[in-house]
C-alpha atoms as an extended CHARMM CRD file, in Angstrom:
* protein
*
        67  EXT
         1         1  UNK       CA              1.4020000000       12.6930000000        8.0450000000  PROA      1               0.0000000000
         2         2  UNK       CA              0.5950000000       11.0290000000        4.2310000000  PROA      2               0.0000000000
         3         3  UNK       CA              3.7670000000        8.6710000000        3.2490000000  PROA      3               0.0000000000
         4         4  UNK       CA              4.4960000000        7.2190000000        0.1490000000  PROA      4               0.0000000000
         5         5  UNK       CA              3.7450000000        3.5490000000       -0.1310000000  PROA      5               0.0000000000
         6         6  UNK       CA              7.1610000000        2.8860000000       -0.9630000000  PROA      6               0.0000000000
         7         7  UNK       CA              8.5200000000        3.5160000000        2.6010000000  PROA      7               0.0000000000
         8         8  UNK       CA              5.5790000000        2.0790000000        4.6980000000  PROA      8               0.0000000000
         9         9  UNK       CA              7.4770000000       -1.9490000000        6.0660000000  PROA      9               0.0000000000
        10        10  UNK       CA              6.0870000000       -4.6840000000        3.6330000000  PROA      10              0.0000000000
        11        11  UNK       CA              3.3790000000       -6.7150000000        5.6580000000  PROA      11              0.0000000000
        12        12  UNK       CA              1.6170000000       -3.5550000000        6.9670000000  PROA      12              0.0000000000
        13        13  UNK       CA             -2.1950000000       -3.5450000000        6.5830000000  PROA      13              0.0000000000
        14        14  UNK       CA             -3.7230000000       -0.2630000000        4.9890000000  PROA      14              0.0000000000
        15        15  UNK       CA             -6.6090000000        1.5290000000        4.0120000000  PROA      15              0.0000000000
        16        16  UNK       CA             -7.3480000000        3.9660000000        1.6180000000  PROA      16              0.0000000000
        17        17  UNK       CA             -9.6300000000        6.4920000000        2.2970000000  PROA      17              0.0000000000
        18        18  UNK       CA            -11.7130000000        6.0870000000       -0.7380000000  PROA      18              0.0000000000
        19        19  UNK       CA            -11.6280000000        2.4770000000       -0.6100000000  PROA      19              0.0000000000
        20        20  UNK       CA            -14.2520000000       -0.4950000000        1.1150000000  PROA      20              0.0000000000
        21        21  UNK       CA            -11.2550000000       -2.7560000000        0.8910000000  PROA      21              0.0000000000
        22        22  UNK       CA             -8.0740000000       -3.1390000000        3.0330000000  PROA      22              0.0000000000
        23        23  UNK       CA             -4.7840000000       -3.9050000000        1.2200000000  PROA      23              0.0000000000
        24        24  UNK       CA             -1.6090000000       -5.4960000000        2.6550000000  PROA      24              0.0000000000
        25        25  UNK       CA              1.8410000000       -3.9500000000        1.5480000000  PROA      25              0.0000000000
        26        26  UNK       CA              4.1270000000       -6.1230000000       -0.7780000000  PROA      26              0.0000000000
        27        27  UNK       CA              6.9400000000       -6.6820000000       -2.1980000000  PROA      27              0.0000000000
        28        28  UNK       CA              8.4720000000       -8.9690000000       -5.0330000000  PROA      28              0.0000000000
        29        29  UNK       CA             12.0060000000      -10.6110000000       -4.5560000000  PROA      29              0.0000000000
        30        30  UNK       CA             12.6710000000       -7.9860000000       -7.4250000000  PROA      30              0.0000000000
        31        31  UNK       CA             11.9010000000       -4.8740000000       -5.2960000000  PROA      31              0.0000000000
        32        32  UNK       CA              9.0000000000       -3.9370000000       -7.0250000000  PROA      32              0.0000000000
        33        33  UNK       CA              6.6690000000       -2.7570000000       -4.3180000000  PROA      33              0.0000000000
        34        34  UNK       CA              2.8270000000       -3.0590000000       -4.1840000000  PROA      34              0.0000000000
        35        35  UNK       CA             -0.6030000000       -4.0190000000       -2.3720000000  PROA      35              0.0000000000
        36        36  UNK       CA             -3.0220000000       -7.0850000000       -2.1360000000  PROA      36              0.0000000000
        37        37  UNK       CA             -6.7650000000       -6.5560000000       -1.7500000000  PROA      37              0.0000000000
        38        38  UNK       CA             -7.2030000000       -8.7290000000        1.1320000000  PROA      38              0.0000000000
        39        39  UNK       CA            -10.8070000000       -9.4160000000        0.3100000000  PROA      39              0.0000000000
        40        40  UNK       CA             -9.9750000000      -10.4540000000       -3.8030000000  PROA      40              0.0000000000
        41        41  UNK       CA             -6.2550000000      -11.1110000000       -3.4540000000  PROA      41              0.0000000000
        42        42  UNK       CA             -5.7060000000       -8.9080000000       -6.3770000000  PROA      42              0.0000000000
        43        43  UNK       CA             -2.1870000000       -7.6040000000       -6.5660000000  PROA      43              0.0000000000
        44        44  UNK       CA             -1.8390000000       -3.7250000000       -7.6470000000  PROA      44              0.0000000000
        45        45  UNK       CA              1.4980000000       -2.6130000000       -8.2630000000  PROA      45              0.0000000000
        46        46  UNK       CA              3.0310000000        0.9010000000       -6.9800000000  PROA      46              0.0000000000
        47        47  UNK       CA              2.9720000000        2.3370000000      -10.2460000000  PROA      47              0.0000000000
        48        48  UNK       CA             -0.3360000000        1.0310000000      -11.2670000000  PROA      48              0.0000000000
        49        49  UNK       CA             -2.2670000000        2.3260000000       -8.2210000000  PROA      49              0.0000000000
        50        50  UNK       CA             -3.3740000000        5.4280000000       -9.4660000000  PROA      50              0.0000000000
        51        51  UNK       CA             -5.0470000000        3.2380000000      -12.5570000000  PROA      51              0.0000000000
        52        52  UNK       CA             -6.8910000000        1.8050000000       -9.6480000000  PROA      52              0.0000000000
        53        53  UNK       CA             -8.5890000000        4.7880000000       -7.8580000000  PROA      53              0.0000000000
        54        54  UNK       CA             -5.9480000000        4.4350000000       -5.1390000000  PROA      54              0.0000000000
        55        55  UNK       CA             -3.0860000000        7.0190000000       -3.9510000000  PROA      55              0.0000000000
        56        56  UNK       CA              0.5890000000        6.2250000000       -3.7010000000  PROA      56              0.0000000000
        57        57  UNK       CA              0.6440000000        8.7860000000       -1.1420000000  PROA      57              0.0000000000
        58        58  UNK       CA             -1.3460000000        7.3750000000        2.1080000000  PROA      58              0.0000000000
        59        59  UNK       CA             -1.9470000000        8.4490000000        5.8480000000  PROA      59              0.0000000000
        60        60  UNK       CA             -0.1330000000        6.7250000000        8.6470000000  PROA      60              0.0000000000
        61        61  UNK       CA              1.8770000000        7.2920000000       11.6250000000  PROA      61              0.0000000000
        62        62  UNK       CA              5.3320000000        7.5540000000       10.6020000000  PROA      62              0.0000000000
        63        63  UNK       CA              7.2820000000        6.0590000000       13.3010000000  PROA      63              0.0000000000
        64        64  UNK       CA              5.1270000000        2.5260000000       13.1260000000  PROA      64              0.0000000000
        65        65  UNK       CA              5.8960000000        1.8040000000        9.8890000000  PROA      65              0.0000000000
        66        66  UNK       CA              8.9430000000        3.0850000000        8.2340000000  PROA      66              0.0000000000
        67        67  UNK       CA             11.7770000000        0.5310000000        7.0590000000  PROA      67              0.0000000000
């Protein structure tokens, strides 16, 4: 099932199907969500995911990762 990254719990390790990297879901104090590339440390905001070739919709088991 596809889930929007905004509904995934902060700290969850993610893998986008079209990427060789793993990412961690993060959220700023202002409530702005995004991911951090665990290999490079690069932060990508949720609004910039598509610019980086990543989809904000991701496959994940719903019952494990919802807030």
